[in-house]
């Protein structure tokens, strides 16, 4: 049997291919060089944009690396296709592998994408008091996969970013001021104007209550056992609960002092004698 040695290998087909496609190879190299230069310019500009928007510092390197790799892979595929090398099978295998990995890590990837969205759009920041996904508390940390809340009763709540980025959320700290709403019930025999003046006077005695917008007090409804007055005050967001607890305590004390009753539900029972 004749042995095939390495000396039998011929470089001639490779030389012929290079000579036949020399211009195309040079053009491909030129495309690659120009493409890399353009990619570097795009990446640097994108980085300046992210820094200008004050994106989280831990997220910027990852986004820049991901953008750079993606653009370079697209450039590589374009150059290979330009040279006439078929990449269809490779792309199909890569796509199938990516689909399998994506399905296996769908929840994790969703949380990762949600974290990226939160860090870029910044619907809330560390220290804000928010309500989302059935939980409320102060934002302690925004991680890439989860957001950590600290509740007023000193519990730690970890919320996945996927649902947080796509679901409804209330940010109580987004505005500098908040309206504090109350409903005070008085008896049907009590003086409405007197009760209104008491509420306004109590509110004016608290320096945390803003004078503009003006304090609003009006009859809201005629309830089963009481006439209900609605009171609307404005305060700084940080003073919300101080104003709320103050009004609930001192309005009751002033009502008691000045003879305004706060009725509770009552039921009249009538007994009929049957003969």
GROMACS .gro file of C-alpha atoms in nm:
model
  275
    1UNK     CA    1   0.000   0.000   0.000
    2UNK     CA    2   0.135   0.340  -0.093
    3UNK     CA    3   0.181   0.577   0.199
    4UNK     CA    4   0.069   0.934   0.162
    5UNK     CA    5   0.319   1.168   0.323
    6UNK     CA    6   0.300   1.532   0.397
    7UNK     CA    7   0.526   1.592   0.100
    8UNK     CA    8   0.237   1.489  -0.127
    9UNK     CA    9   0.033   1.792  -0.011
   10UNK     CA   10   0.006   2.054  -0.284
   11UNK     CA   11  -0.036   2.422  -0.220
   12UNK     CA   12  -0.115   2.484  -0.585
   13UNK     CA   13  -0.498   2.489  -0.549
   14UNK     CA   14  -0.463   2.744  -0.269
   15UNK     CA   15  -0.229   2.957  -0.480
   16UNK     CA   16  -0.469   2.936  -0.775
   17UNK     CA   17  -0.762   3.041  -0.554
   18UNK     CA   18  -0.566   3.335  -0.410
   19UNK     CA   19  -0.459   3.451  -0.757
   20UNK     CA   20  -0.810   3.415  -0.896
   21UNK     CA   21  -0.965   3.602  -0.604
   22UNK     CA   22  -0.680   3.838  -0.521
   23UNK     CA   23  -0.879   4.155  -0.584
   24UNK     CA   24  -1.173   4.024  -0.386
   25UNK     CA   25  -0.945   3.931  -0.096
   26UNK     CA   26  -0.790   4.277  -0.092
   27UNK     CA   27  -1.136   4.432  -0.104
   28UNK     CA   28  -1.249   4.209   0.185
   29UNK     CA   29  -0.946   4.314   0.391
   30UNK     CA   30  -1.022   4.677   0.314
   31UNK     CA   31  -1.387   4.627   0.414
   32UNK     CA   32  -1.277   4.465   0.740
   33UNK     CA   33  -1.033   4.747   0.825
   34UNK     CA   34  -1.284   5.021   0.744
   35UNK     CA   35  -1.558   4.827   0.925
   36UNK     CA   36  -1.349   4.793   1.242
   37UNK     CA   37  -1.269   5.165   1.234
   38UNK     CA   38  -1.640   5.250   1.199
   39UNK     CA   39  -1.731   5.007   1.479
   40UNK     CA   40  -1.476   5.168   1.711
   41UNK     CA   41  -1.622   5.511   1.636
   42UNK     CA   42  -1.976   5.386   1.699
   43UNK     CA   43  -1.878   5.217   2.026
   44UNK     CA   44  -1.696   5.529   2.153
   45UNK     CA   45  -1.992   5.750   2.062
   46UNK     CA   46  -2.234   5.508   2.227
   47UNK     CA   47  -2.020   5.504   2.543
   48UNK     CA   48  -2.022   5.885   2.559
   49UNK     CA   49  -2.401   5.877   2.522
   50UNK     CA   50  -2.441   5.625   2.806
   51UNK     CA   51  -2.214   5.826   3.035
   52UNK     CA   52  -2.399   6.148   2.948
   53UNK     CA   53  -2.727   5.983   3.047
   54UNK     CA   54  -2.565   5.874   3.375
   55UNK     CA   55  -2.627   5.504   3.318
   56UNK     CA   56  -2.518   5.284   3.607
   57UNK     CA   57  -2.139   5.242   3.602
   58UNK     CA   58  -2.160   4.865   3.642
   59UNK     CA   59  -2.382   4.838   3.334
   60UNK     CA   60  -2.185   5.058   3.092
   61UNK     CA   61  -1.888   4.819   3.033
   62UNK     CA   62  -2.124   4.528   2.970
   63UNK     CA   63  -2.336   4.722   2.719
   64UNK     CA   64  -2.026   4.849   2.540
   65UNK     CA   65  -1.874   4.500   2.519
   66UNK     CA   66  -2.200   4.347   2.397
   67UNK     CA   67  -2.241   4.617   2.131
   68UNK     CA   68  -1.880   4.581   2.014
   69UNK     CA   69  -1.894   4.200   1.990
   70UNK     CA   70  -2.228   4.205   1.808
   71UNK     CA   71  -2.110   4.455   1.548
   72UNK     CA   72  -1.782   4.267   1.493
   73UNK     CA   73  -1.965   3.937   1.445
   74UNK     CA   74  -2.192   4.100   1.187
   75UNK     CA   75  -1.886   4.246   1.013
   76UNK     CA   76  -1.714   3.904   1.009
   77UNK     CA   77  -2.021   3.738   0.856
   78UNK     CA   78  -2.045   4.014   0.594
   79UNK     CA   79  -1.680   3.976   0.493
   80UNK     CA   80  -1.707   3.595   0.470
   81UNK     CA   81  -2.019   3.623   0.255
   82UNK     CA   82  -1.843   3.877   0.032
   83UNK     CA   83  -1.564   3.624  -0.029
   84UNK     CA   84  -1.822   3.370  -0.142
   85UNK     CA   85  -1.784   3.133   0.153
   86UNK     CA   86  -2.121   2.984   0.242
   87UNK     CA   87  -2.220   3.062   0.602
   88UNK     CA   88  -2.577   2.936   0.584
   89UNK     CA   89  -2.517   2.614   0.778
   90UNK     CA   90  -2.304   2.790   1.040
   91UNK     CA   91  -2.566   3.059   1.095
   92UNK     CA   92  -2.841   2.795   1.119
   93UNK     CA   93  -2.647   2.600   1.383
   94UNK     CA   94  -2.568   2.919   1.573
   95UNK     CA   95  -2.931   3.025   1.561
   96UNK     CA   96  -3.053   2.684   1.683
   97UNK     CA   97  -2.803   2.689   1.969
   98UNK     CA   98  -2.905   3.042   2.060
   99UNK     CA   99  -3.274   2.943   2.058
  100UNK     CA  100  -3.207   2.645   2.286
  101UNK     CA  101  -3.007   2.854   2.530
  102UNK     CA  102  -3.268   3.130   2.520
  103UNK     CA  103  -3.552   2.888   2.601
  104UNK     CA  104  -3.354   2.732   2.885
  105UNK     CA  105  -3.273   3.071   3.036
  106UNK     CA  106  -3.592   3.254   2.940
  107UNK     CA  107  -3.674   3.367   3.294
  108UNK     CA  108  -3.317   3.472   3.368
  109UNK     CA  109  -3.285   3.657   3.038
  110UNK     CA  110  -3.617   3.832   3.099
  111UNK     CA  111  -3.495   3.953   3.437
  112UNK     CA  112  -3.164   4.060   3.283
  113UNK     CA  113  -3.341   4.256   3.009
  114UNK     CA  114  -3.568   4.412   3.273
  115UNK     CA  115  -3.264   4.518   3.475
  116UNK     CA  116  -3.107   4.680   3.170
  117UNK     CA  117  -3.432   4.869   3.099
  118UNK     CA  118  -3.460   4.988   3.460
  119UNK     CA  119  -3.099   5.108   3.471
  120UNK     CA  120  -3.135   5.292   3.140
  121UNK     CA  121  -3.482   5.446   3.175
  122UNK     CA  122  -3.459   5.497   3.554
  123UNK     CA  123  -3.829   5.496   3.649
  124UNK     CA  124  -3.703   5.501   4.009
  125UNK     CA  125  -3.372   5.535   4.191
  126UNK     CA  126  -3.216   5.413   4.512
  127UNK     CA  127  -3.401   5.567   4.806
  128UNK     CA  128  -3.738   5.607   4.628
  129UNK     CA  129  -4.046   5.458   4.791
  130UNK     CA  130  -4.230   5.244   4.536
  131UNK     CA  131  -4.517   4.998   4.517
  132UNK     CA  132  -4.494   4.714   4.263
  133UNK     CA  133  -4.571   4.344   4.224
  134UNK     CA  134  -4.779   4.349   4.543
  135UNK     CA  135  -4.499   4.491   4.756
  136UNK     CA  136  -4.399   4.838   4.873
  137UNK     CA  137  -4.086   4.980   5.028
  138UNK     CA  138  -3.779   5.195   4.978
  139UNK     CA  139  -3.545   5.092   4.698
  140UNK     CA  140  -3.226   4.970   4.863
  141UNK     CA  141  -3.041   4.839   4.556
  142UNK     CA  142  -3.102   4.794   4.182
  143UNK     CA  143  -2.916   4.485   4.063
  144UNK     CA  144  -2.896   4.350   3.709
  145UNK     CA  145  -3.144   4.067   3.782
  146UNK     CA  146  -3.335   4.185   4.091
  147UNK     CA  147  -3.439   4.498   4.276
  148UNK     CA  148  -3.419   4.496   4.656
  149UNK     CA  149  -3.677   4.683   4.864
  150UNK     CA  150  -3.659   4.770   5.233
  151UNK     CA  151  -4.006   4.782   5.390
  152UNK     CA  152  -4.104   5.018   5.674
  153UNK     CA  153  -4.127   4.721   5.914
  154UNK     CA  154  -3.764   4.630   5.836
  155UNK     CA  155  -3.819   4.344   5.592
  156UNK     CA  156  -3.617   4.291   5.274
  157UNK     CA  157  -3.814   4.216   4.957
  158UNK     CA  158  -3.639   4.091   4.642
  159UNK     CA  159  -3.836   4.154   4.321
  160UNK     CA  160  -3.725   4.007   3.984
  161UNK     CA  161  -3.663   4.285   3.733
  162UNK     CA  162  -3.859   4.117   3.454
  163UNK     CA  163  -4.198   4.174   3.612
  164UNK     CA  164  -4.088   4.505   3.760
  165UNK     CA  165  -3.996   4.647   3.418
  166UNK     CA  166  -4.315   4.530   3.244
  167UNK     CA  167  -4.574   4.562   3.521
  168UNK     CA  168  -4.752   4.855   3.683
  169UNK     CA  169  -4.559   5.048   3.946
  170UNK     CA  170  -4.624   5.348   4.172
  171UNK     CA  171  -4.332   5.574   4.261
  172UNK     CA  172  -4.435   5.777   4.564
  173UNK     CA  173  -4.107   5.971   4.565
  174UNK     CA  174  -4.115   6.086   4.202
  175UNK     CA  175  -4.272   6.424   4.290
  176UNK     CA  176  -4.162   6.671   4.556
  177UNK     CA  177  -4.515   6.721   4.691
  178UNK     CA  178  -4.813   6.495   4.761
  179UNK     CA  179  -5.179   6.546   4.841
  180UNK     CA  180  -5.299   6.405   5.173
  181UNK     CA  181  -5.665   6.301   5.165
  182UNK     CA  182  -5.896   6.255   5.466
  183UNK     CA  183  -6.260   6.173   5.526
  184UNK     CA  184  -6.409   6.290   5.858
  185UNK     CA  185  -6.759   6.186   5.954
  186UNK     CA  186  -6.981   6.407   6.171
  187UNK     CA  187  -7.332   6.359   6.306
  188UNK     CA  188  -7.637   6.478   6.115
  189UNK     CA  189  -7.718   6.717   6.401
  190UNK     CA  190  -7.369   6.877   6.399
  191UNK     CA  191  -7.280   7.210   6.236
  192UNK     CA  192  -7.108   7.146   5.903
  193UNK     CA  193  -6.948   7.492   5.886
  194UNK     CA  194  -6.813   7.459   6.240
  195UNK     CA  195  -6.660   7.118   6.159
  196UNK     CA  196  -6.509   7.257   5.840
  197UNK     CA  197  -6.350   7.548   6.027
  198UNK     CA  198  -6.206   7.312   6.288
  199UNK     CA  199  -6.039   7.098   6.020
  200UNK     CA  200  -5.894   7.406   5.847
  201UNK     CA  201  -5.771   7.553   6.175
  202UNK     CA  202  -5.602   7.229   6.280
  203UNK     CA  203  -5.432   7.205   5.938
  204UNK     CA  204  -5.315   7.568   5.954
  205UNK     CA  205  -5.156   7.504   6.292
  206UNK     CA  206  -4.918   7.253   6.137
  207UNK     CA  207  -4.626   7.417   5.955
  208UNK     CA  208  -4.577   7.101   5.748
  209UNK     CA  209  -4.908   7.163   5.571
  210UNK     CA  210  -4.859   7.375   5.260
  211UNK     CA  211  -5.070   7.688   5.220
  212UNK     CA  212  -5.054   7.671   4.841
  213UNK     CA  213  -5.248   7.487   4.706
  214UNK     CA  214  -5.514   7.597   4.951
  215UNK     CA  215  -5.668   7.361   5.204
  216UNK     CA  216  -5.991   7.212   5.066
  217UNK     CA  217  -6.277   7.086   5.285
  218UNK     CA  218  -6.626   6.999   5.153
  219UNK     CA  219  -6.915   6.761   5.209
  220UNK     CA  220  -6.843   6.438   5.027
  221UNK     CA  221  -7.156   6.233   5.094
  222UNK     CA  222  -7.449   6.170   5.323
  223UNK     CA  223  -7.366   5.835   5.477
  224UNK     CA  224  -7.591   5.593   5.664
  225UNK     CA  225  -7.480   5.724   6.003
  226UNK     CA  226  -7.279   6.040   5.928
  227UNK     CA  227  -7.222   6.337   5.704
  228UNK     CA  228  -6.877   6.277   5.556
  229UNK     CA  229  -6.643   6.570   5.495
  230UNK     CA  230  -6.347   6.529   5.261
  231UNK     CA  231  -6.030   6.725   5.340
  232UNK     CA  232  -5.742   6.763   5.094
  233UNK     CA  233  -5.409   6.904   5.207
  234UNK     CA  234  -5.071   6.929   5.038
  235UNK     CA  235  -4.732   6.861   5.192
  236UNK     CA  236  -4.379   6.769   5.092
  237UNK     CA  237  -4.350   6.404   5.001
  238UNK     CA  238  -4.115   6.342   5.293
  239UNK     CA  239  -4.373   6.492   5.535
  240UNK     CA  240  -4.672   6.289   5.411
  241UNK     CA  241  -4.710   6.053   5.704
  242UNK     CA  242  -4.630   6.319   5.964
  243UNK     CA  243  -4.918   6.532   5.831
  244UNK     CA  244  -5.148   6.231   5.806
  245UNK     CA  245  -5.099   6.115   6.167
  246UNK     CA  246  -5.115   6.473   6.297
  247UNK     CA  247  -5.452   6.542   6.132
  248UNK     CA  248  -5.604   6.212   6.241
  249UNK     CA  249  -5.515   6.282   6.605
  250UNK     CA  250  -5.580   6.653   6.647
  251UNK     CA  251  -5.900   6.677   6.443
  252UNK     CA  252  -6.050   6.413   6.673
  253UNK     CA  253  -5.933   6.605   6.982
  254UNK     CA  254  -6.077   6.934   6.855
  255UNK     CA  255  -6.405   6.769   6.759
  256UNK     CA  256  -6.435   6.632   7.110
  257UNK     CA  257  -6.341   6.967   7.266
  258UNK     CA  258  -6.594   7.165   7.061
  259UNK     CA  259  -6.881   6.918   7.075
  260UNK     CA  260  -6.862   6.775   6.723
  261UNK     CA  261  -6.956   6.409   6.733
  262UNK     CA  262  -6.794   6.136   6.525
  263UNK     CA  263  -7.077   5.884   6.488
  264UNK     CA  264  -7.036   5.512   6.446
  265UNK     CA  265  -7.269   5.275   6.259
  266UNK     CA  266  -7.594   5.221   6.447
  267UNK     CA  267  -7.891   4.997   6.391
  268UNK     CA  268  -8.242   5.058   6.521
  269UNK     CA  269  -8.429   4.745   6.624
  270UNK     CA  270  -8.808   4.763   6.639
  271UNK     CA  271  -8.996   4.492   6.827
  272UNK     CA  272  -9.358   4.435   6.734
  273UNK     CA  273  -9.583   4.243   6.965
  274UNK     CA  274  -9.785   3.983   6.783
  275UNK     CA  275 -10.109   3.869   6.933
   0.00000   0.00000   0.00000
